[in-house]
Short mmCIF file of C-alpha atoms in Angstrom, two decimals:
data_model
loop_
_atom_site.label_atom_id
_atom_site.label_comp_id
_atom_site.label_asym_id
_atom_site.label_seq_id
_atom_site.Cartn_x
_atom_site.Cartn_y
_atom_site.Cartn_z
CA MET A 1 158.14 -97.57 -15.34
CA PRO A 2 159.02 -100.85 -13.56
CA GLN A 3 157.03 -103.86 -14.64
CA PRO A 4 154.97 -105.76 -12.06
CA PRO A 5 156.24 -109.24 -11.22
CA ALA A 6 154.82 -112.13 -13.21
CA SER A 7 153.70 -113.81 -10.00
CA VAL A 8 153.32 -112.78 -6.37
CA ARG A 9 154.21 -115.10 -3.50
CA PRO A 10 152.77 -113.84 -0.18
CA ALA A 11 155.65 -115.49 1.69
CA ALA A 12 158.13 -113.23 -0.12
CA TRP A 13 156.47 -110.14 1.37
CA GLN A 14 156.27 -111.37 4.94
CA PRO A 15 158.75 -109.80 7.37
CA ALA A 16 161.62 -112.14 8.15
CA LEU A 17 161.11 -114.33 11.19
CA SER A 18 163.58 -114.22 14.05
CA VAL A 19 164.78 -117.81 14.13
CA ASP A 20 166.38 -117.25 17.54
CA ARG A 21 162.96 -116.24 18.84
CA PHE A 22 161.39 -119.61 18.04
CA ILE A 23 164.42 -121.94 18.14
CA VAL A 24 166.12 -122.27 21.55
CA GLU A 25 169.41 -124.16 21.60
CA GLU A 26 169.03 -125.88 24.95
CA PRO A 27 167.59 -129.12 26.33
CA PRO A 28 164.28 -129.27 28.24
CA ASP A 29 164.70 -128.48 31.92
CA ALA A 30 164.88 -131.15 34.61
CA GLU A 31 161.19 -130.77 35.48
CA ALA A 32 159.98 -131.13 31.88
CA LEU A 33 156.92 -133.26 31.21
CA PRO A 34 158.16 -136.37 29.37
CA LEU A 35 156.25 -137.58 26.30
CA ASP A 36 157.14 -139.92 23.48
CA VAL A 37 155.44 -137.85 20.76
CA VAL A 38 154.03 -134.32 21.02
CA PHE A 39 151.83 -132.74 18.34
CA VAL A 40 151.93 -128.93 18.25
CA GLY A 41 148.47 -127.88 17.11
CA GLY A 42 145.08 -129.35 18.00
CA GLY A 43 143.38 -128.85 14.65
CA PRO A 44 142.19 -131.58 12.27
CA ALA A 45 145.72 -132.53 11.18
CA GLY A 46 147.27 -132.73 14.64
CA LEU A 47 144.38 -134.67 16.16
CA ALA A 48 144.10 -137.03 13.18
CA GLY A 49 147.84 -137.74 13.39
CA ALA A 50 147.65 -138.42 17.11
CA ILE A 51 144.64 -140.71 16.65
CA GLN A 52 146.31 -142.72 13.90
CA LEU A 53 149.52 -143.05 15.90
CA ALA A 54 147.58 -144.22 18.97
CA LYS A 55 145.73 -146.77 16.86
CA LEU A 56 148.98 -148.10 15.38
CA ALA A 57 150.52 -148.40 18.85
CA GLN A 58 147.40 -150.19 20.10
CA ALA A 59 147.48 -152.60 17.16
CA ASP A 60 151.16 -153.27 17.74
CA GLY A 61 150.48 -154.14 21.37
CA GLU A 62 147.61 -156.47 20.49
CA ALA A 63 149.87 -158.22 17.97
CA GLY A 64 152.54 -158.79 20.62
CA GLY A 65 154.91 -156.14 19.31
CA ASP A 66 157.66 -154.56 21.38
CA LEU A 67 156.72 -150.92 20.77
CA GLY A 68 155.13 -150.61 24.20
CA GLU A 69 152.74 -147.95 25.42
CA LEU A 70 153.30 -144.56 23.83
CA GLN A 71 152.74 -141.31 25.69
CA ILE A 72 151.21 -139.02 23.05
CA GLY A 73 150.34 -135.38 23.65
CA VAL A 74 148.55 -132.69 21.64
CA LEU A 75 149.13 -129.02 22.55
CA GLU A 76 146.50 -126.51 21.43
CA LYS A 77 146.77 -122.76 21.92
CA ALA A 78 143.00 -122.18 22.18
CA GLY A 79 141.33 -122.50 25.56
CA GLU A 80 139.02 -125.18 24.14
CA LEU A 81 139.38 -127.37 21.08
CA GLY A 82 137.87 -125.80 17.99
CA GLU A 83 137.88 -122.20 19.25
CA HIS A 84 140.54 -121.11 16.74
CA CYS A 85 139.16 -123.04 13.78
CA LEU A 86 137.24 -121.37 10.98
CA SER A 87 133.79 -122.93 11.00
CA GLY A 88 131.68 -123.95 8.04
CA ALA A 89 133.02 -126.20 5.30
CA VAL A 90 132.25 -128.72 2.61
CA VAL A 91 134.14 -131.85 3.63
CA ASN A 92 135.29 -134.85 1.64
CA PRO A 93 134.57 -137.76 4.01
CA ARG A 94 137.44 -139.88 2.69
CA ALA A 95 139.85 -138.97 5.50
CA PHE A 96 137.26 -139.78 8.18
CA ARG A 97 136.45 -143.10 6.51
CA GLU A 98 140.13 -144.08 6.39
CA LEU A 99 140.79 -142.97 9.98
CA PHE A 100 137.69 -144.71 11.36
CA PRO A 101 136.92 -147.67 9.06
CA GLU A 102 134.74 -149.18 11.77
CA LEU A 103 132.30 -146.24 11.64
CA THR A 104 129.72 -145.11 9.09
CA ASP A 105 129.13 -141.65 7.63
CA GLY A 106 126.22 -141.25 10.02
CA ASP A 107 128.62 -141.54 12.97
CA PHE A 108 130.75 -138.59 11.86
CA PRO A 109 130.08 -134.99 12.98
CA PHE A 110 128.66 -133.88 9.64
CA ALA A 111 125.52 -131.77 9.20
CA ARG A 112 124.12 -133.14 5.93
CA PRO A 113 125.26 -134.44 2.53
CA VAL A 114 125.52 -132.12 -0.46
CA SER A 115 122.41 -132.83 -2.56
CA ARG A 116 122.60 -130.04 -5.14
CA GLU A 117 124.97 -127.32 -6.28
CA ALA A 118 125.10 -124.52 -8.82
CA VAL A 119 127.55 -121.87 -10.01
CA TYR A 120 126.30 -118.48 -11.22
CA LEU A 121 127.91 -115.45 -12.86
CA LEU A 122 126.39 -112.40 -11.24
CA THR A 123 125.98 -109.07 -13.02
CA GLY A 124 124.32 -105.87 -11.87
CA ALA A 125 120.91 -107.07 -13.03
CA ARG A 126 121.04 -110.78 -13.80
CA ALA A 127 122.50 -114.14 -12.80
CA PHE A 128 123.76 -116.58 -15.42
CA ARG A 129 124.16 -120.22 -14.49
CA LEU A 130 127.52 -121.70 -15.55
CA PRO A 131 128.73 -125.29 -15.87
CA THR A 132 130.11 -126.39 -12.51
CA PRO A 133 133.93 -126.67 -12.63
CA PRO A 134 135.31 -130.07 -11.53
CA THR A 135 136.95 -128.55 -8.44
CA MET A 136 133.57 -127.22 -7.26
CA ARG A 137 131.56 -130.41 -7.68
CA ASN A 138 130.72 -131.61 -4.20
CA HIS A 139 128.27 -134.46 -4.68
CA GLY A 140 129.27 -137.15 -2.22
CA ASN A 141 130.72 -134.61 0.18
CA PHE A 142 129.16 -133.24 3.37
CA VAL A 143 128.45 -129.84 4.89
CA GLY A 144 129.79 -129.44 8.39
CA SER A 145 131.42 -127.29 11.04
CA ILE A 146 135.19 -127.51 11.42
CA CYS A 147 134.80 -126.55 15.10
CA GLU A 148 132.47 -129.47 15.76
CA MET A 149 134.73 -131.86 13.83
CA VAL A 150 137.73 -130.82 15.90
CA ARG A 151 135.86 -131.28 19.18
CA TRP A 152 134.68 -134.70 18.00
CA LEU A 153 138.21 -135.71 17.01
CA GLY A 154 139.46 -134.55 20.41
CA GLU A 155 137.00 -136.87 22.15
CA ARG A 156 138.10 -139.81 19.98
CA ALA A 157 141.75 -139.01 20.72
CA GLU A 158 141.18 -138.98 24.48
CA GLU A 159 139.31 -142.29 24.26
CA LEU A 160 142.49 -143.75 22.77
CA GLY A 161 144.62 -142.41 25.64
CA VAL A 162 146.01 -139.34 23.90
CA ASN A 163 146.79 -136.44 26.27
CA VAL A 164 145.03 -133.36 24.87
CA PHE A 165 146.17 -130.04 26.40
CA PRO A 166 144.06 -127.03 25.30
CA GLY A 167 145.19 -123.61 26.45
CA PHE A 168 148.89 -124.36 26.01
CA PRO A 169 150.39 -122.33 23.13
CA VAL A 170 153.94 -123.30 22.25
CA ASP A 171 156.46 -120.47 22.39
CA SER A 172 159.58 -122.18 21.04
CA LEU A 173 161.25 -125.41 19.97
CA LEU A 174 163.99 -126.81 22.19
CA VAL A 175 166.86 -128.05 20.06
CA GLU A 176 169.84 -130.22 20.92
CA GLY A 177 172.30 -130.46 18.06
CA THR A 178 170.36 -131.52 14.98
CA ARG A 179 167.18 -132.75 16.68
CA ILE A 180 164.18 -131.17 18.34
CA ALA A 181 164.19 -132.38 21.94
CA GLY A 182 160.87 -130.85 22.94
CA VAL A 183 158.96 -127.59 23.21
CA ARG A 184 158.50 -124.71 25.63
CA THR A 185 155.04 -123.25 26.22
CA THR A 186 154.19 -119.56 26.35
CA PRO A 187 153.99 -117.96 29.81
CA ALA A 188 150.50 -116.83 30.80
CA GLY A 189 149.33 -113.85 32.85
CA LEU A 190 151.73 -111.22 31.48
CA ASP A 191 150.78 -107.57 31.51
CA ARG A 192 151.07 -105.24 28.52
CA LYS A 193 154.75 -104.65 29.20
CA GLY A 194 155.49 -108.38 29.33
CA ALA A 195 155.94 -108.49 33.09
CA PRO A 196 154.23 -111.12 35.29
CA GLY A 197 150.81 -109.98 36.40
CA ALA A 198 147.77 -111.46 38.10
CA GLY A 199 147.38 -115.15 37.33
CA TYR A 200 150.92 -115.47 36.03
CA GLN A 201 151.96 -118.97 35.00
CA PRO A 202 155.57 -119.63 33.97
CA PRO A 203 156.43 -121.47 30.78
CA MET A 204 156.57 -125.24 30.89
CA ASP A 205 159.00 -127.51 29.06
CA ILE A 206 157.84 -130.71 27.41
CA ALA A 207 160.48 -133.27 26.45
CA ALA A 208 159.59 -135.51 23.51
CA ARG A 209 161.36 -138.10 21.42
CA ILE A 210 159.43 -136.83 18.38
CA THR A 211 157.85 -133.42 17.84
CA VAL A 212 155.21 -133.04 15.12
CA LEU A 213 154.41 -129.52 13.93
CA ALA A 214 150.73 -129.27 12.96
CA GLU A 215 150.17 -125.55 13.59
CA GLY A 216 148.87 -124.62 10.15
CA THR A 217 150.29 -123.53 6.82
CA ARG A 218 151.83 -120.32 8.20
CA GLY A 219 152.84 -121.50 11.64
CA PRO A 220 155.84 -119.52 12.95
CA LEU A 221 157.52 -122.56 14.54
CA THR A 222 157.36 -124.45 11.25
CA GLN A 223 158.65 -121.48 9.28
CA ALA A 224 161.50 -120.91 11.71
CA TRP A 225 162.54 -124.57 11.59
CA LEU A 226 162.41 -124.68 7.77
CA GLU A 227 164.53 -121.52 7.62
CA ARG A 228 167.04 -122.96 10.10
CA GLU A 229 167.35 -126.14 8.06
CA GLY A 230 167.53 -124.27 4.75
CA ILE A 231 164.36 -125.84 3.36
CA GLY A 232 162.71 -123.51 0.87
#
C-alpha cells in the first residue's frame, strides 16, 4: 500500500495555469490609459501600497525633489471597494499606525479593542479552559471589519490623488520583452457563450511604468508571472 506524503502542499494539487492565458506578449494599444504605477487589487495591501507611494511622492515634491507628480491607479475587480473582502477580523494596528502616524487609534475604522480572550477545549459534555497560545493573544489588537477598513483606505487613497477604479478586473498582463508594460481589463457584458451581449464593454489597456500585483495569495496573474519567470 502506498504511503501518504509527509506533507501536502495545496499548490501541488492545483491544475496547471495557462501562462499564455494571463501573459500577453504585446504592448498596450495606442488608446491605452497611461499611468506611472498601477496596483492590481484594491484590498488592504494594494491600497496601503498606493497610499504610501502617494505620500512618498508628495514628500518628495515638498522637499523640492525631481520625481514630479505620479499618476497612481488601483484596479479592483469588485463593483465597490470591500465587496470581495472577507469581513470580520482581529487586527494588529501596527500597520495603520505606521501608514498614518499623524492619526490616533480612534481615527481608524476599528470597532473596539480586544479586552479579554480565552481558549477552550470542547468535549461532548464539557469545556476545559486552556492556556492561551502566544499566537492567539490579542490584547492590544482591535476587532474590525475588513470591508470597512478597505473602504476607509480607499477614501484616504483618493484624498491623496490616487485613481481608484472599482469594477475593473484585470484579464492579463501585457509584456514587452522582460518587463510588464501594463495590463488589459476583462471585457464586460458577455453572454454564457462568451459572445458580446447587452451592456457589452470591450477590454481596456492600461500602460504603466510599474505594475504591482496585489491580487491575493492565489492570484492567477501572480502565479502565471512567477511560473513564466521560473520563480518557485
